[in-house]
Amino acid sequence: MSEADSQPSNFDDEDYPAYTMGRAAEMLGTTPGFLRSLDEAKLITPQRSEGGHRRYSRYQLRLAARARELVDNGTALEAACRIIILEDQLADALRINAELRGDDEQS
């Protein structure tokens, strides 16, 4: 195993805060204010750089994209955030149930 293989790769880490607020907003086609509102609604809590700037992970960007989709379709922001939290909890529960049943071994 080479030294590079033994070091964790941030490229594959869904939770690595790789994106600045400006870049995240650009990727999502939204405004920094929308991202701040998701932080205020406690849907996503970005990490902060040493300079205090918000940094977002790919996982957080997926949640933000889902929030934008719901809001664009007329769902209130608070309701959209609650829907996403419940969807996320359901996905976790389904994954845990599949693991406990051993479904992942039969694939």
Tab-separated table of N, CA and C in Angstrom, residues 27-100:
chain	number	residue	atom	x	y	z
A	27	MET	N	-23.532	26.732	-8.090
A	27	MET	CA	-23.827	25.360	-8.509
A	27	MET	C	-25.321	25.051	-8.413
A	28	LEU	N	-25.981	25.598	-7.395
A	28	LEU	CA	-27.399	25.347	-7.172
A	28	LEU	C	-28.304	26.293	-7.955
A	29	GLY	N	-27.721	27.354	-8.511
A	29	GLY	CA	-28.519	28.340	-9.228
A	29	GLY	C	-29.391	29.145	-8.283
A	30	THR	N	-28.869	29.436	-7.119
A	30	THR	CA	-29.622	30.174	-6.109
A	30	THR	C	-28.756	31.308	-5.568
A	31	THR	N	-29.203	31.938	-4.508
A	31	THR	CA	-28.458	33.046	-3.916
A	31	THR	C	-27.815	32.613	-2.604
A	32	PRO	N	-26.771	33.310	-2.188
A	32	PRO	CA	-26.210	33.044	-0.862
A	32	PRO	C	-27.255	33.221	0.245
A	33	GLY	N	-28.181	34.148	0.049
A	33	GLY	CA	-29.244	34.369	1.035
A	33	GLY	C	-30.107	33.124	1.231
A	34	PHE	N	-30.364	32.395	0.146
A	34	PHE	CA	-31.141	31.159	0.261
A	34	PHE	C	-30.373	30.149	1.114
A	35	LEU	N	-29.073	30.041	0.889
A	35	LEU	CA	-28.259	29.115	1.690
A	35	LEU	C	-28.244	29.533	3.155
A	36	ARG	N	-28.157	30.826	3.409
A	36	ARG	CA	-28.204	31.311	4.801
A	36	ARG	C	-29.547	30.957	5.438
A	37	SER	N	-30.630	31.048	4.657
A	37	SER	CA	-31.953	30.734	5.207
A	37	SER	C	-32.053	29.252	5.580
A	38	LEU	N	-31.368	28.383	4.845
A	38	LEU	CA	-31.366	26.954	5.184
A	38	LEU	C	-30.591	26.709	6.470
A	39	ASP	N	-29.556	27.505	6.693
A	39	ASP	CA	-28.793	27.442	7.948
A	39	ASP	C	-29.676	27.916	9.102
A	40	GLU	N	-30.381	29.026	8.905
A	40	GLU	CA	-31.277	29.564	9.937
A	40	GLU	C	-32.412	28.596	10.260
A	41	ALA	N	-32.886	27.849	9.244
A	41	ALA	CA	-33.960	26.868	9.440
A	41	ALA	C	-33.418	25.547	10.000
A	42	LYS	N	-32.106	25.478	10.181
A	42	LYS	CA	-31.432	24.309	10.745
A	42	LYS	C	-31.502	23.068	9.859
A	43	LEU	N	-31.663	23.270	8.545
A	43	LEU	CA	-31.603	22.140	7.627
A	43	LEU	C	-30.151	21.734	7.419
A	44	ILE	N	-29.308	22.720	7.159
A	44	ILE	CA	-27.875	22.456	6.999
A	44	ILE	C	-27.103	23.452	7.854
A	45	THR	N	-26.048	22.981	8.449
A	45	THR	CA	-25.168	23.832	9.240
A	45	THR	C	-23.774	23.717	8.637
A	46	PRO	N	-23.401	24.680	7.809
A	46	PRO	CA	-22.097	24.586	7.163
A	46	PRO	C	-20.965	24.752	8.174
A	47	GLN	N	-19.851	24.132	7.849
A	47	GLN	CA	-18.659	24.352	8.667
A	47	GLN	C	-18.129	25.730	8.331
A	48	ARG	N	-17.228	26.203	9.152
A	48	ARG	CA	-16.636	27.524	8.925
A	48	ARG	C	-15.139	27.386	8.669
A	49	SER	N	-14.641	28.168	7.735
A	49	SER	CA	-13.208	28.214	7.475
A	49	SER	C	-12.540	28.984	8.611
A	50	GLU	N	-11.229	28.994	8.619
A	50	GLU	CA	-10.508	29.743	9.651
A	50	GLU	C	-10.895	31.217	9.627
A	51	GLY	N	-11.246	31.720	8.459
A	51	GLY	CA	-11.667	33.117	8.320
A	51	GLY	C	-13.140	33.342	8.645
A	52	GLY	N	-13.847	32.279	9.010
A	52	GLY	CA	-15.255	32.402	9.375
A	52	GLY	C	-16.234	32.259	8.226
A	53	HIS	N	-15.740	31.890	7.044
A	53	HIS	CA	-16.621	31.750	5.881
A	53	HIS	C	-17.286	30.380	5.875
A	54	ARG	N	-18.539	30.352	5.437
A	54	ARG	CA	-19.278	29.092	5.365
A	54	ARG	C	-18.689	28.192	4.281
A	55	ARG	N	-18.629	26.889	4.598
A	55	ARG	CA	-18.145	25.879	3.656
A	55	ARG	C	-19.139	24.722	3.645
A	56	TYR	N	-19.526	24.276	2.463
A	56	TYR	CA	-20.564	23.267	2.299
A	56	TYR	C	-20.005	21.966	1.728
A	57	SER	N	-20.585	20.861	2.153
A	57	SER	CA	-20.212	19.543	1.635
A	57	SER	C	-21.159	19.150	0.498
A	58	ARG	N	-20.801	18.090	-0.207
A	58	ARG	CA	-21.677	17.597	-1.280
A	58	ARG	C	-23.008	17.132	-0.709
A	59	TYR	N	-22.983	16.507	0.449
A	59	TYR	CA	-24.222	16.060	1.099
A	59	TYR	C	-25.124	17.267	1.381
A	60	GLN	N	-24.554	18.335	1.922
A	60	GLN	CA	-25.337	19.541	2.211
A	60	GLN	C	-25.872	20.168	0.936
A	61	LEU	N	-25.100	20.128	-0.126
A	61	LEU	CA	-25.572	20.685	-1.396
A	61	LEU	C	-26.744	19.883	-1.950
A	62	ARG	N	-26.740	18.566	-1.750
A	62	ARG	CA	-27.888	17.758	-2.188
A	62	ARG	C	-29.140	18.139	-1.407
A	63	LEU	N	-28.994	18.349	-0.094
A	63	LEU	CA	-30.138	18.781	0.711
A	63	LEU	C	-30.628	20.148	0.257
A	64	ALA	N	-29.699	21.055	-0.005
A	64	ALA	CA	-30.068	22.405	-0.450
A	64	ALA	C	-30.764	22.356	-1.811
A	65	ALA	N	-30.290	21.482	-2.700
A	65	ALA	CA	-30.925	21.350	-4.021
A	65	ALA	C	-32.351	20.832	-3.877
A	66	ARG	N	-32.557	19.887	-2.963
A	66	ARG	CA	-33.912	19.373	-2.723
A	66	ARG	C	-34.803	20.468	-2.152
A	67	ALA	N	-34.247	21.269	-1.230
A	67	ALA	CA	-35.011	22.378	-0.650
A	67	ALA	C	-35.406	23.370	-1.736
A	68	ARG	N	-34.480	23.674	-2.603
A	68	ARG	CA	-34.783	24.622	-3.682
A	68	ARG	C	-35.884	24.067	-4.580
A	69	GLU	N	-35.818	22.785	-4.890
A	69	GLU	CA	-36.845	22.152	-5.728
A	69	GLU	C	-38.225	22.285	-5.077
A	70	LEU	N	-38.307	21.994	-3.782
A	70	LEU	CA	-39.592	22.089	-3.090
A	70	LEU	C	-40.097	23.527	-3.026
A	71	VAL	N	-39.207	24.455	-2.703
A	71	VAL	CA	-39.589	25.866	-2.607
A	71	VAL	C	-40.013	26.397	-3.976
A	72	ASP	N	-39.286	26.014	-5.020
A	72	ASP	CA	-39.645	26.445	-6.380
A	72	ASP	C	-41.019	25.929	-6.787
A	73	ASN	N	-41.438	24.796	-6.181
A	73	ASN	CA	-42.752	24.213	-6.495
A	73	ASN	C	-43.838	24.681	-5.538
A	74	GLY	N	-43.532	25.726	-4.738
A	74	GLY	CA	-44.553	26.346	-3.910
A	74	GLY	C	-44.613	25.932	-2.455
A	75	THR	N	-43.699	25.085	-2.020
A	75	THR	CA	-43.681	24.666	-0.622
A	75	THR	C	-42.993	25.745	0.212
A	76	ALA	N	-43.568	26.072	1.355
A	76	ALA	CA	-42.939	27.047	2.254
A	76	ALA	C	-41.595	26.505	2.730
A	77	LEU	N	-40.644	27.405	2.962
A	77	LEU	CA	-39.288	27.005	3.337
A	77	LEU	C	-39.276	26.101	4.571
A	78	GLU	N	-39.976	26.489	5.624
A	78	GLU	CA	-39.994	25.683	6.851
A	78	GLU	C	-40.552	24.293	6.586
A	79	ALA	N	-41.624	24.210	5.794
A	79	ALA	CA	-42.215	22.911	5.458
A	79	ALA	C	-41.254	22.088	4.598
A	80	ALA	N	-40.584	22.743	3.660
A	80	ALA	CA	-39.613	22.046	2.810
A	80	ALA	C	-38.491	21.443	3.654
A	81	CYS	N	-38.016	22.211	4.620
A	81	CYS	CA	-36.944	21.717	5.491
A	81	CYS	C	-37.414	20.515	6.297
A	82	ARG	N	-38.631	20.561	6.796
A	82	ARG	CA	-39.171	19.439	7.571
A	82	ARG	C	-39.339	18.209	6.690
A	83	ILE	N	-39.812	18.391	5.480
A	83	ILE	CA	-39.967	17.280	4.536
A	83	ILE	C	-38.618	16.615	4.284
A	84	ILE	N	-37.604	17.419	4.047
A	84	ILE	CA	-36.270	16.886	3.741
A	84	ILE	C	-35.697	16.135	4.937
A	85	ILE	N	-35.880	16.673	6.119
A	85	ILE	CA	-35.403	15.991	7.329
A	85	ILE	C	-36.089	14.636	7.464
A	86	LEU	N	-37.393	14.599	7.244
A	86	LEU	CA	-38.130	13.334	7.334
A	86	LEU	C	-37.703	12.358	6.237
A	87	GLU	N	-37.483	12.852	5.025
A	87	GLU	CA	-37.001	11.987	3.941
A	87	GLU	C	-35.650	11.379	4.296
A	88	ASP	N	-34.771	12.195	4.868
A	88	ASP	CA	-33.437	11.752	5.261
A	88	ASP	C	-33.519	10.698	6.366
A	89	GLN	N	-34.386	10.926	7.351
A	89	GLN	CA	-34.564	9.962	8.434
A	89	GLN	C	-35.130	8.648	7.912
A	90	LEU	N	-36.067	8.718	6.989
A	90	LEU	CA	-36.638	7.517	6.398
A	90	LEU	C	-35.577	6.728	5.631
A	91	ALA	N	-34.771	7.414	4.849
A	91	ALA	CA	-33.708	6.741	4.093
A	91	ALA	C	-32.740	6.037	5.039
A	92	ASP	N	-32.377	6.696	6.152
A	92	ASP	CA	-31.498	6.070	7.144
A	92	ASP	C	-32.148	4.836	7.749
A	93	ALA	N	-33.427	4.925	8.105
A	93	ALA	CA	-34.137	3.795	8.700
A	93	ALA	C	-34.212	2.624	7.721
A	94	LEU	N	-34.496	2.908	6.461
A	94	LEU	CA	-34.565	1.856	5.454
A	94	LEU	C	-33.202	1.187	5.258
A	95	ARG	N	-32.137	1.992	5.273
A	95	ARG	CA	-30.780	1.448	5.131
A	95	ARG	C	-30.441	0.545	6.312
A	96	ILE	N	-30.760	0.994	7.520
A	96	ILE	CA	-30.481	0.204	8.720
A	96	ILE	C	-31.283	-1.100	8.694
A	97	ASN	N	-32.554	-1.027	8.322
A	97	ASN	CA	-33.379	-2.236	8.225
A	97	ASN	C	-32.807	-3.224	7.215
A	98	ALA	N	-32.363	-2.723	6.081
A	98	ALA	CA	-31.775	-3.589	5.057
A	98	ALA	C	-30.510	-4.256	5.593
A	99	GLU	N	-29.683	-3.500	6.312
A	99	GLU	CA	-28.466	-4.071	6.894
A	99	GLU	C	-28.803	-5.149	7.921
A	100	LEU	N	-29.796	-4.892	8.747
A	100	LEU	CA	-30.181	-5.855	9.792
A	100	LEU	C	-30.768	-7.135	9.180
